[in-house]
mmCIF file with all atom_site columns, C-alpha atoms in Angstrom:
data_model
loop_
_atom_site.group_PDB
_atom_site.id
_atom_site.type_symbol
_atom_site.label_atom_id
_atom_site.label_alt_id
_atom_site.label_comp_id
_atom_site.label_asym_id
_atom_site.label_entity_id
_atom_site.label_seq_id
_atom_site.pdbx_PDB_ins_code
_atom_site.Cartn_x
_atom_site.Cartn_y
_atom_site.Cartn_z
_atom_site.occupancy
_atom_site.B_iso_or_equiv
_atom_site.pdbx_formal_charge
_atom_site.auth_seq_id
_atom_site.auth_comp_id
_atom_site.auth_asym_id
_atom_site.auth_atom_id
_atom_site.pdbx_PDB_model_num
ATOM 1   C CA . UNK A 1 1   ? 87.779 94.691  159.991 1.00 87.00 ? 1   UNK A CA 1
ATOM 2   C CA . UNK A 1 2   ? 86.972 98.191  160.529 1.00 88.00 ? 2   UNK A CA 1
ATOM 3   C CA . UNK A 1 3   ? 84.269 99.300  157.827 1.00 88.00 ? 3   UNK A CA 1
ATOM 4   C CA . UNK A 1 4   ? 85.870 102.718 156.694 1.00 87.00 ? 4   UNK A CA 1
ATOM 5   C CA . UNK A 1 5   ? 88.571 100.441 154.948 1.00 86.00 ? 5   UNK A CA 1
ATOM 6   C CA . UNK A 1 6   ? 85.558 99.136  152.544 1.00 87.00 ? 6   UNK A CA 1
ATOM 7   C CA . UNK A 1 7   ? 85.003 102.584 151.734 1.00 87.00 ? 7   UNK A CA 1
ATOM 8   C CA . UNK A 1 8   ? 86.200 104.492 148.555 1.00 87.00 ? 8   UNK A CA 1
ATOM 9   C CA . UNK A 1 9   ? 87.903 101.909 147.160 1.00 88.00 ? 9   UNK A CA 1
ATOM 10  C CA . UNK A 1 10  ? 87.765 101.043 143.500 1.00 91.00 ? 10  UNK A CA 1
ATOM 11  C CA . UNK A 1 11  ? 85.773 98.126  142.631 1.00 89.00 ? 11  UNK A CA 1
ATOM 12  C CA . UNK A 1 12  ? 87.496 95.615  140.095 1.00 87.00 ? 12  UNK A CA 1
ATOM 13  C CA . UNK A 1 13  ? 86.072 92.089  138.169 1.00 89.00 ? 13  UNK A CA 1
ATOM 14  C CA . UNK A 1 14  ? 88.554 89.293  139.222 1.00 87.00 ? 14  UNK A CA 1
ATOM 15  C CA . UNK A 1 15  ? 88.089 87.603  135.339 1.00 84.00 ? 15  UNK A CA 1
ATOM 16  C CA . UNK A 1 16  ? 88.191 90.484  133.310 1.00 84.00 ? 16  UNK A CA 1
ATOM 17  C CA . UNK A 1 17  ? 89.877 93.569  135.421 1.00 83.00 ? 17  UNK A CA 1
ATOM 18  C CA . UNK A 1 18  ? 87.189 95.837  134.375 1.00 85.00 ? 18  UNK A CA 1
ATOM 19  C CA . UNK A 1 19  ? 87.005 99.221  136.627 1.00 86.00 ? 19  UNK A CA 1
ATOM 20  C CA . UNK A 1 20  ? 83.851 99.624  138.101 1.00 85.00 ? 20  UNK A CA 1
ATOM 21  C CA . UNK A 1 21  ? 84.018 102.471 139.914 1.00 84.00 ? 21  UNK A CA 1
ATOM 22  C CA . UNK A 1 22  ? 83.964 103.372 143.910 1.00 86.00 ? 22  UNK A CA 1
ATOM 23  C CA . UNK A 1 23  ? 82.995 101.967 146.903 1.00 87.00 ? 23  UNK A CA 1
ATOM 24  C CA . UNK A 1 24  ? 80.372 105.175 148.224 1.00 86.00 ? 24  UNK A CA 1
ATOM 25  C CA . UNK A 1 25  ? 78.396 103.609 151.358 1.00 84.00 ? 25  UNK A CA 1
ATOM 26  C CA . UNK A 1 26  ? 77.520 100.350 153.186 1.00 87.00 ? 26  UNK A CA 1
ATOM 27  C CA . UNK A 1 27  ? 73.965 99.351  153.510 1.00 85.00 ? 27  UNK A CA 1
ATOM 28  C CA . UNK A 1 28  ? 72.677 97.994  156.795 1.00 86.00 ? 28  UNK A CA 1
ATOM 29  C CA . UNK A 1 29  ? 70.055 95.344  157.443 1.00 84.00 ? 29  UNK A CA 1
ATOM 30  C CA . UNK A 1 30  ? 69.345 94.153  160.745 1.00 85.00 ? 30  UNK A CA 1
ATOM 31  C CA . UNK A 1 31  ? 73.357 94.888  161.586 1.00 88.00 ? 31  UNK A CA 1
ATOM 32  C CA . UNK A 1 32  ? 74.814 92.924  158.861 1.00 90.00 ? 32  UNK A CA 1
ATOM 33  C CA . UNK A 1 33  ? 76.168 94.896  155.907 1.00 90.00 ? 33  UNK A CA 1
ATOM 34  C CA . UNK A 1 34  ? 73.640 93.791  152.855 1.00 88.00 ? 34  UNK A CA 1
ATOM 35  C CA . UNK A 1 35  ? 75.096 95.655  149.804 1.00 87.00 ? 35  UNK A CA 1
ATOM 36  C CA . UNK A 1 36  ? 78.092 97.357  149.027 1.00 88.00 ? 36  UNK A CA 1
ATOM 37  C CA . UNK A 1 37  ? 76.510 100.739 146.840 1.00 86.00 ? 37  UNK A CA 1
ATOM 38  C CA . UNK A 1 38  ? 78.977 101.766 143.468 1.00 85.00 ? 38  UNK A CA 1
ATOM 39  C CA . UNK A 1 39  ? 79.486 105.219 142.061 1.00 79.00 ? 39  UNK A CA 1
ATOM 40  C CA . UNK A 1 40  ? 80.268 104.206 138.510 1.00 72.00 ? 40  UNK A CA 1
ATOM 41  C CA . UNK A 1 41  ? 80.660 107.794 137.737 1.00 69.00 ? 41  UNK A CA 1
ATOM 42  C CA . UNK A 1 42  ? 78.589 109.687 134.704 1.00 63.00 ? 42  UNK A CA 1
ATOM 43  C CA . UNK A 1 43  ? 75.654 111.688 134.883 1.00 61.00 ? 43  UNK A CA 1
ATOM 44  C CA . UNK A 1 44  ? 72.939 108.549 133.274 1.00 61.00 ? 44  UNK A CA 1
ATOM 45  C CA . UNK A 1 45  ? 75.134 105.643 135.373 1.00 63.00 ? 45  UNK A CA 1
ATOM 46  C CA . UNK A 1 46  ? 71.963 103.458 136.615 1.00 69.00 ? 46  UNK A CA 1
ATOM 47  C CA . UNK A 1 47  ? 72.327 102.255 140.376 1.00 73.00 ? 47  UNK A CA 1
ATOM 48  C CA . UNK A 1 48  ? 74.955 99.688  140.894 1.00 83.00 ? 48  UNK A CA 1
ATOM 49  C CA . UNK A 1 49  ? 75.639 97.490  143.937 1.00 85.00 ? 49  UNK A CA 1
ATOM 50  C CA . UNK A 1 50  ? 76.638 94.057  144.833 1.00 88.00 ? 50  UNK A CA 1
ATOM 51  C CA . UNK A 1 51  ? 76.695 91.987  148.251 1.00 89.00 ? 51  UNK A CA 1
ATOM 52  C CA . UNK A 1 52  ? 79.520 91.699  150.363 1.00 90.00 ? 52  UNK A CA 1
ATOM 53  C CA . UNK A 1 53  ? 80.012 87.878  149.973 1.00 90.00 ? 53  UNK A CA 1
ATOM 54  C CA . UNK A 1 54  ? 81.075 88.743  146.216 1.00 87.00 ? 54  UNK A CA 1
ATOM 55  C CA . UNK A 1 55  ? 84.192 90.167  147.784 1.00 88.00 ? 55  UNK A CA 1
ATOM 56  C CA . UNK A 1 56  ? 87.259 88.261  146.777 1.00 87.00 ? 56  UNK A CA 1
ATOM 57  C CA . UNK A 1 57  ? 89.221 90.936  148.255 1.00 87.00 ? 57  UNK A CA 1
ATOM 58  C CA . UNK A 1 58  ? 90.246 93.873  149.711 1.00 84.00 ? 58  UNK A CA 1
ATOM 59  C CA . UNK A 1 59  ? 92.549 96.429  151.040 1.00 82.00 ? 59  UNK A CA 1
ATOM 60  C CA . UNK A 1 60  ? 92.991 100.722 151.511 1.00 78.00 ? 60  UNK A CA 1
ATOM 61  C CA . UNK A 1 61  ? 93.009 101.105 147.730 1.00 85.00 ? 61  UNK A CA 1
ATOM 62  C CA . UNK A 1 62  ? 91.156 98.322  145.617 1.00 87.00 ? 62  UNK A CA 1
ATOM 63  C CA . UNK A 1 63  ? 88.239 95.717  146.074 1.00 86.00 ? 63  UNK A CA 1
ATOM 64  C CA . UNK A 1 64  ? 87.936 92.994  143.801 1.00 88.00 ? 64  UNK A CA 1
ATOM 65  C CA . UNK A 1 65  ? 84.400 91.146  143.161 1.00 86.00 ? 65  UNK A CA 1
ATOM 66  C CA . UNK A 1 66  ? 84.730 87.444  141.436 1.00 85.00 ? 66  UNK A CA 1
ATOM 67  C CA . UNK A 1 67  ? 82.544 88.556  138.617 1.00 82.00 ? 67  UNK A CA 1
ATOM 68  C CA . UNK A 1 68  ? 81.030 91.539  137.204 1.00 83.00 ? 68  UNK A CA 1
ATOM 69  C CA . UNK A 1 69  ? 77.812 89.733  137.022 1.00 85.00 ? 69  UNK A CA 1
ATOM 70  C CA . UNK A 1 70  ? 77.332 89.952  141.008 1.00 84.00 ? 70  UNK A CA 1
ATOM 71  C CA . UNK A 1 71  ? 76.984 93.544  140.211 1.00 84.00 ? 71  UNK A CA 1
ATOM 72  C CA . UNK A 1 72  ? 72.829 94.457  140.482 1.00 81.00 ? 72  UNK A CA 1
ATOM 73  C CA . UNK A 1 73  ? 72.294 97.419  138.250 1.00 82.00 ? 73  UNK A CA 1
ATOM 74  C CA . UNK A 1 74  ? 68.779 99.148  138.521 1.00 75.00 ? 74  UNK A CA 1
ATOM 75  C CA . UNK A 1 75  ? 66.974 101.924 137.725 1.00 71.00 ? 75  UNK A CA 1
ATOM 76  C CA . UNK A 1 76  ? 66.854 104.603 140.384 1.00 64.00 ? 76  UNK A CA 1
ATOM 77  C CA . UNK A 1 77  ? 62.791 104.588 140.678 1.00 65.00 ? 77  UNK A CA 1
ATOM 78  C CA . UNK A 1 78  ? 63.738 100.231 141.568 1.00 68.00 ? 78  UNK A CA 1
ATOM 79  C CA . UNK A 1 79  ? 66.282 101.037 144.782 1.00 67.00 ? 79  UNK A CA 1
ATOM 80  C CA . UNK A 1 80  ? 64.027 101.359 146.987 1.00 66.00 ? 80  UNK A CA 1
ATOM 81  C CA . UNK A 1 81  ? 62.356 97.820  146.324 1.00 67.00 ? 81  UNK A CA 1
ATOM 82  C CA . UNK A 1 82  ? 66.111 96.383  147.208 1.00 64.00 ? 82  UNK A CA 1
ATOM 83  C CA . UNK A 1 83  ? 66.771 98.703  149.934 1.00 65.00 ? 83  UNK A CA 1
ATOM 84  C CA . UNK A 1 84  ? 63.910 98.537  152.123 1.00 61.00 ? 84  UNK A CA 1
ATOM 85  C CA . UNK A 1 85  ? 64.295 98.987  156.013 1.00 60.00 ? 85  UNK A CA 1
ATOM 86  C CA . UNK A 1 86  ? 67.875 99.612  155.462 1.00 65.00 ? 86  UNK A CA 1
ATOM 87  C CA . UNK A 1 87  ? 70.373 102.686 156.494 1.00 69.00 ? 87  UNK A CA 1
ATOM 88  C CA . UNK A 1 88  ? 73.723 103.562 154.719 1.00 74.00 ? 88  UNK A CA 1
ATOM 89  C CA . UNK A 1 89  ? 76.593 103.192 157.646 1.00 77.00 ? 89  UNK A CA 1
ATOM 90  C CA . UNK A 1 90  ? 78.482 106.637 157.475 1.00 78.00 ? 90  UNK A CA 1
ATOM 91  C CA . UNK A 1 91  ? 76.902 109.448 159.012 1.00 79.00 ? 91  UNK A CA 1
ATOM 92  C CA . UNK A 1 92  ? 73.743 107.951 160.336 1.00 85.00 ? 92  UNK A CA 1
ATOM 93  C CA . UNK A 1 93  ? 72.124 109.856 163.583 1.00 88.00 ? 93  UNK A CA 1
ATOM 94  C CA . UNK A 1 94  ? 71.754 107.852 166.676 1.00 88.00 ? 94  UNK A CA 1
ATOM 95  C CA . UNK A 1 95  ? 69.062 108.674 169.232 1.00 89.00 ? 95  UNK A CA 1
ATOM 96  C CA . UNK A 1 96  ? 68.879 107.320 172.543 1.00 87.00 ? 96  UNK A CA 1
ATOM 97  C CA . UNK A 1 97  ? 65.836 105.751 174.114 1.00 87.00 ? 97  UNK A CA 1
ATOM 98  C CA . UNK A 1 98  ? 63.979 109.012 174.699 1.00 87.00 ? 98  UNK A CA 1
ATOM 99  C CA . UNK A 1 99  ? 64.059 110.239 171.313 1.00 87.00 ? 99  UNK A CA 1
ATOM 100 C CA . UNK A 1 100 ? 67.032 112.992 171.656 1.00 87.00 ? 100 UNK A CA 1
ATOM 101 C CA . UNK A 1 101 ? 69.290 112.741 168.739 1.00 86.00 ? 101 UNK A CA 1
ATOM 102 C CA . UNK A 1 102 ? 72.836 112.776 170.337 1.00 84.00 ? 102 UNK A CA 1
ATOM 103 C CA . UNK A 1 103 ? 75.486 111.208 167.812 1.00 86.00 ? 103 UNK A CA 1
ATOM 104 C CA . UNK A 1 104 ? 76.240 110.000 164.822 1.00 88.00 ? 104 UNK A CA 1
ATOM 105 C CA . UNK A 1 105 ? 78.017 106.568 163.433 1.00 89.00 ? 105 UNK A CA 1
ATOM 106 C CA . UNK A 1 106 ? 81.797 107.382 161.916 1.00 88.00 ? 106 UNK A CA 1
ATOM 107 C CA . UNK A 1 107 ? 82.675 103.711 162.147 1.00 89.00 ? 107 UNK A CA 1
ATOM 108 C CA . UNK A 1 108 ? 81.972 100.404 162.630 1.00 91.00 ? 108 UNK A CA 1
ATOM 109 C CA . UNK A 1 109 ? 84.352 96.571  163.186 1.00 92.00 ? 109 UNK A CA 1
ATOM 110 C CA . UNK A 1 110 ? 82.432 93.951  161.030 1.00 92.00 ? 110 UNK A CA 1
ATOM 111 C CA . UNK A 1 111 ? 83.440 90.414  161.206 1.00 92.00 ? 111 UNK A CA 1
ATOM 112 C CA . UNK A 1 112 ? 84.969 89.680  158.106 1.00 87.00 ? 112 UNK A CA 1
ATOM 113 C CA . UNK A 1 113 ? 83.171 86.410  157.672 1.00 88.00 ? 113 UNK A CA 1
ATOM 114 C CA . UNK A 1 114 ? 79.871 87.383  157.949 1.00 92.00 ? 114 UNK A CA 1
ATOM 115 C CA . UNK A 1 115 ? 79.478 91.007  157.318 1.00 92.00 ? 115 UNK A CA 1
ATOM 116 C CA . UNK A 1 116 ? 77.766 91.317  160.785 1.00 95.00 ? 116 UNK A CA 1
ATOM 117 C CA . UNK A 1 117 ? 78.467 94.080  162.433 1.00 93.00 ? 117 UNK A CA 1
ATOM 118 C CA . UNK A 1 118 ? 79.873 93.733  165.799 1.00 94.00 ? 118 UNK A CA 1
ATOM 119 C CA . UNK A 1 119 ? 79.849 97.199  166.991 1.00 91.00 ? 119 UNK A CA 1
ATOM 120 C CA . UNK A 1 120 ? 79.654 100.999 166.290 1.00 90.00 ? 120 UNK A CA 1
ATOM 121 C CA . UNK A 1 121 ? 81.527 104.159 166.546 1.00 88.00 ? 121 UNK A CA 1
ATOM 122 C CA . UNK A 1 122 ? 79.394 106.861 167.801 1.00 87.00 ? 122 UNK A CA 1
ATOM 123 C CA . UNK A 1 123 ? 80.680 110.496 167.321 1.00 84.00 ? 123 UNK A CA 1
ATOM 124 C CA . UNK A 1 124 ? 78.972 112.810 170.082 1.00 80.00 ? 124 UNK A CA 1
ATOM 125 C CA . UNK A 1 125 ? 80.702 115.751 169.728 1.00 77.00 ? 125 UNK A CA 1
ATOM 126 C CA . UNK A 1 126 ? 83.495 117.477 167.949 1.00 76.00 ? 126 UNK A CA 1
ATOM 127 C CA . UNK A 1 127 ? 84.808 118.647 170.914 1.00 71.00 ? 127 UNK A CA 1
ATOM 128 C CA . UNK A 1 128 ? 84.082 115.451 172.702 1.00 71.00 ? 128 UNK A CA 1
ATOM 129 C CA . UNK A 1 129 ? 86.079 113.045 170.264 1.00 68.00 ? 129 UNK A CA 1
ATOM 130 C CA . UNK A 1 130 ? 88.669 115.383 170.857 1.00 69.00 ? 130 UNK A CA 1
ATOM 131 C CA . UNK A 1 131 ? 89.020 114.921 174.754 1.00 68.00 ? 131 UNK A CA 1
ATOM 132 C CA . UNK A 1 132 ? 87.259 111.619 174.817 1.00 67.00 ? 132 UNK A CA 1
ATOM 133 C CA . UNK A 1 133 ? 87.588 110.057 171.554 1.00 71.00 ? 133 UNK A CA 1
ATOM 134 C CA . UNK A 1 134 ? 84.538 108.228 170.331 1.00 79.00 ? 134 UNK A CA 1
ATOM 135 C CA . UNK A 1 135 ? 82.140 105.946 172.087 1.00 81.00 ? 135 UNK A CA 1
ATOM 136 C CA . UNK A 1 136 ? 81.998 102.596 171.689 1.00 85.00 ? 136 UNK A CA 1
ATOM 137 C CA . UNK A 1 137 ? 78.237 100.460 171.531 1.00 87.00 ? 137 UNK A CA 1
ATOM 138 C CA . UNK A 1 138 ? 77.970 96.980  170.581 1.00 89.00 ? 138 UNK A CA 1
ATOM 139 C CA . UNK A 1 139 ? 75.498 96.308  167.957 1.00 90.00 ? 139 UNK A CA 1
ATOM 140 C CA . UNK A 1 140 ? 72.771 94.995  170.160 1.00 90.00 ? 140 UNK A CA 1
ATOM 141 C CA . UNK A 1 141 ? 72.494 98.489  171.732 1.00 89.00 ? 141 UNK A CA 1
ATOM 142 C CA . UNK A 1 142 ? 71.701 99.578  168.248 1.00 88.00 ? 142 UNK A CA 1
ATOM 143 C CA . UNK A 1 143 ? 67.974 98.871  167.094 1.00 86.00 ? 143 UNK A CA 1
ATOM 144 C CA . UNK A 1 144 ? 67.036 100.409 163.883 1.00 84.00 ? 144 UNK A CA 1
ATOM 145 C CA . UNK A 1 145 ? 63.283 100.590 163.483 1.00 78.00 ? 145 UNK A CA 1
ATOM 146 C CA . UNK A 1 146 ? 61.104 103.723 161.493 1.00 75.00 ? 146 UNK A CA 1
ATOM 147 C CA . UNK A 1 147 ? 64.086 104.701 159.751 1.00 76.00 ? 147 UNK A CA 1
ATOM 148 C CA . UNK A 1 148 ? 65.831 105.989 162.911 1.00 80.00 ? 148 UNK A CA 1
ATOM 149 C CA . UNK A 1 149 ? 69.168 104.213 164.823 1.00 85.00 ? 149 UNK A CA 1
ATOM 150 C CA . UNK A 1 150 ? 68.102 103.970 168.890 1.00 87.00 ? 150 UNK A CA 1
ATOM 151 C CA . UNK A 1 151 ? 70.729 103.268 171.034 1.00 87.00 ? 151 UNK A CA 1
ATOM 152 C CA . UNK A 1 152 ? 68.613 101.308 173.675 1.00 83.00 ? 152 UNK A CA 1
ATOM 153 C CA . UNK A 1 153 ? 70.066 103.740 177.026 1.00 80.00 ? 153 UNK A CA 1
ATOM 154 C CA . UNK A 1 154 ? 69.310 107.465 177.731 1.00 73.00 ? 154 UNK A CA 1
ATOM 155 C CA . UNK A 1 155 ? 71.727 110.191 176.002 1.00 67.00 ? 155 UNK A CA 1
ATOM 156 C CA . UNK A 1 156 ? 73.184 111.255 179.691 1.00 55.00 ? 156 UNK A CA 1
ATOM 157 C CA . UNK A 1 157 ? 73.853 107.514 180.888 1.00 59.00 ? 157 UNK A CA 1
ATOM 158 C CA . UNK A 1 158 ? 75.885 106.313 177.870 1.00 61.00 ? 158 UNK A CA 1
ATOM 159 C CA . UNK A 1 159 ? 77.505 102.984 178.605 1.00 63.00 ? 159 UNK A CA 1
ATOM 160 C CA . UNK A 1 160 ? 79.856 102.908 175.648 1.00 62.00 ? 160 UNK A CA 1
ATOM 161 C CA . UNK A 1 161 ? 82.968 100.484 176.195 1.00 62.00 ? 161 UNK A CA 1
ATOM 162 C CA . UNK A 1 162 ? 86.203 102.521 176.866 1.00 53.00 ? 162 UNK A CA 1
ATOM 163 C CA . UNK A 1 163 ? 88.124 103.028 173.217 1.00 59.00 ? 163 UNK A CA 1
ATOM 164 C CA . UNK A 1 164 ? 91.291 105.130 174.856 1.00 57.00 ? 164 UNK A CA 1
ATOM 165 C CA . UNK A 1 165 ? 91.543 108.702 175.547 1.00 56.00 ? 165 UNK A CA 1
ATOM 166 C CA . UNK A 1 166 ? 90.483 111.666 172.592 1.00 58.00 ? 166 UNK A CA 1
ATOM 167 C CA . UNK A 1 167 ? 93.388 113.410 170.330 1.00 58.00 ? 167 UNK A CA 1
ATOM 168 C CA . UNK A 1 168 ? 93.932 115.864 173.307 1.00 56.00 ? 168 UNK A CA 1
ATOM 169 C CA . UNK A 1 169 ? 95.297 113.516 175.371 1.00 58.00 ? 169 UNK A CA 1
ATOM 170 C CA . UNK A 1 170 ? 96.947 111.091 173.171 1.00 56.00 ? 170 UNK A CA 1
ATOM 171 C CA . UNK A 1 171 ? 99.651 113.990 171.628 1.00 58.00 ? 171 UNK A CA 1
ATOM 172 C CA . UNK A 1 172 ? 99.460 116.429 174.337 1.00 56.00 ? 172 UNK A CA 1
ATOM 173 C CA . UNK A 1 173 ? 98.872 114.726 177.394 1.00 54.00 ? 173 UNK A CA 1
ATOM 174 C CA . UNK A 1 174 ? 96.056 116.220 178.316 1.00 51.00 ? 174 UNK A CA 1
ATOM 175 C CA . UNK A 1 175 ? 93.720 114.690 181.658 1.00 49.00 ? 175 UNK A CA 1
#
């Protein structure tokens, strides 16, 4: 499963059909997606999130949890206890071995089993999604260490797997 599709999704309780609120990022440990954070909405909400294996399920516009009791709610000076040596999914720079920041992660396919994530999507480059699309790294290319996402090759010799042709060439043909 792609993990954009566990993204803004409403959160609902399987026994009671309480609301929860939405789905706002995916928390990475080690590549496996650990928690699953909630915007409950409201300007005193405390921090809410749950793990993934609460998940009874899901699709584009709802996730539904088992019970609202899987739901961790903490105060925001306690998150940081929970989410040690951990990086939300969306957005996150990638640097290659030498230290150059060169990309960022748009995407990822997670087994939906075991909330291991079995590769990324790396965005280089507006212009280069556009005639290339993005690249492609499997997760063991990926170390994250010091709060910073190393793809384990230099930024010139990127060795991502082929994932088709950019937006240029796919509706105007473009080589």
């Amino acid at each position: 499963m792609k993990a954009n599709i566990l993204l803004n999704v409403e959160v609902i309780s399987k026994n009671n059909g309480r609301r929860h609120g939405l789905v706002k990022s995916l928390v990475v440990v080690d590549n496996v997606v650990k928690y699953l954070v909630i915007n409950p909405g409201g300007l005193f909400a405390k921090s809410q999130f749950f793990e993934p294996k609460s998940i009874v399920d899901v699709n584009y516009k709802r996730l539904i949890i088992e019970d609202e009791r899987e739901i961790i709610r903490i105060k925001a000076k306690e998150v940081k206890k929970y989410l040690a040596e951990s990086f939300s999914l969306m957005d996150y720079p990638v640097e290659d071995i030498n230290g150059n920041r060169f990309g960022r992660i748009v995407n990822a396919i997670i087994d939906s089993d075991t909330f291991k994530i079995l590769s990324y999507e790396i965005s280089r480059s507006f212009f280069d999604d556009i005639d290339n699309g993005f690249g492609v790294a499997e997760a063991s290319e990926l170390i994250y260490k010091n709060k910073i996402l190393t793809y384990q090759k230099g930024m010139f010799d990127p060795d991502f797997k082929a994932q088709g042709a950019g937006i240029a060439n796919k509706l105007l043909g473009v080589r």
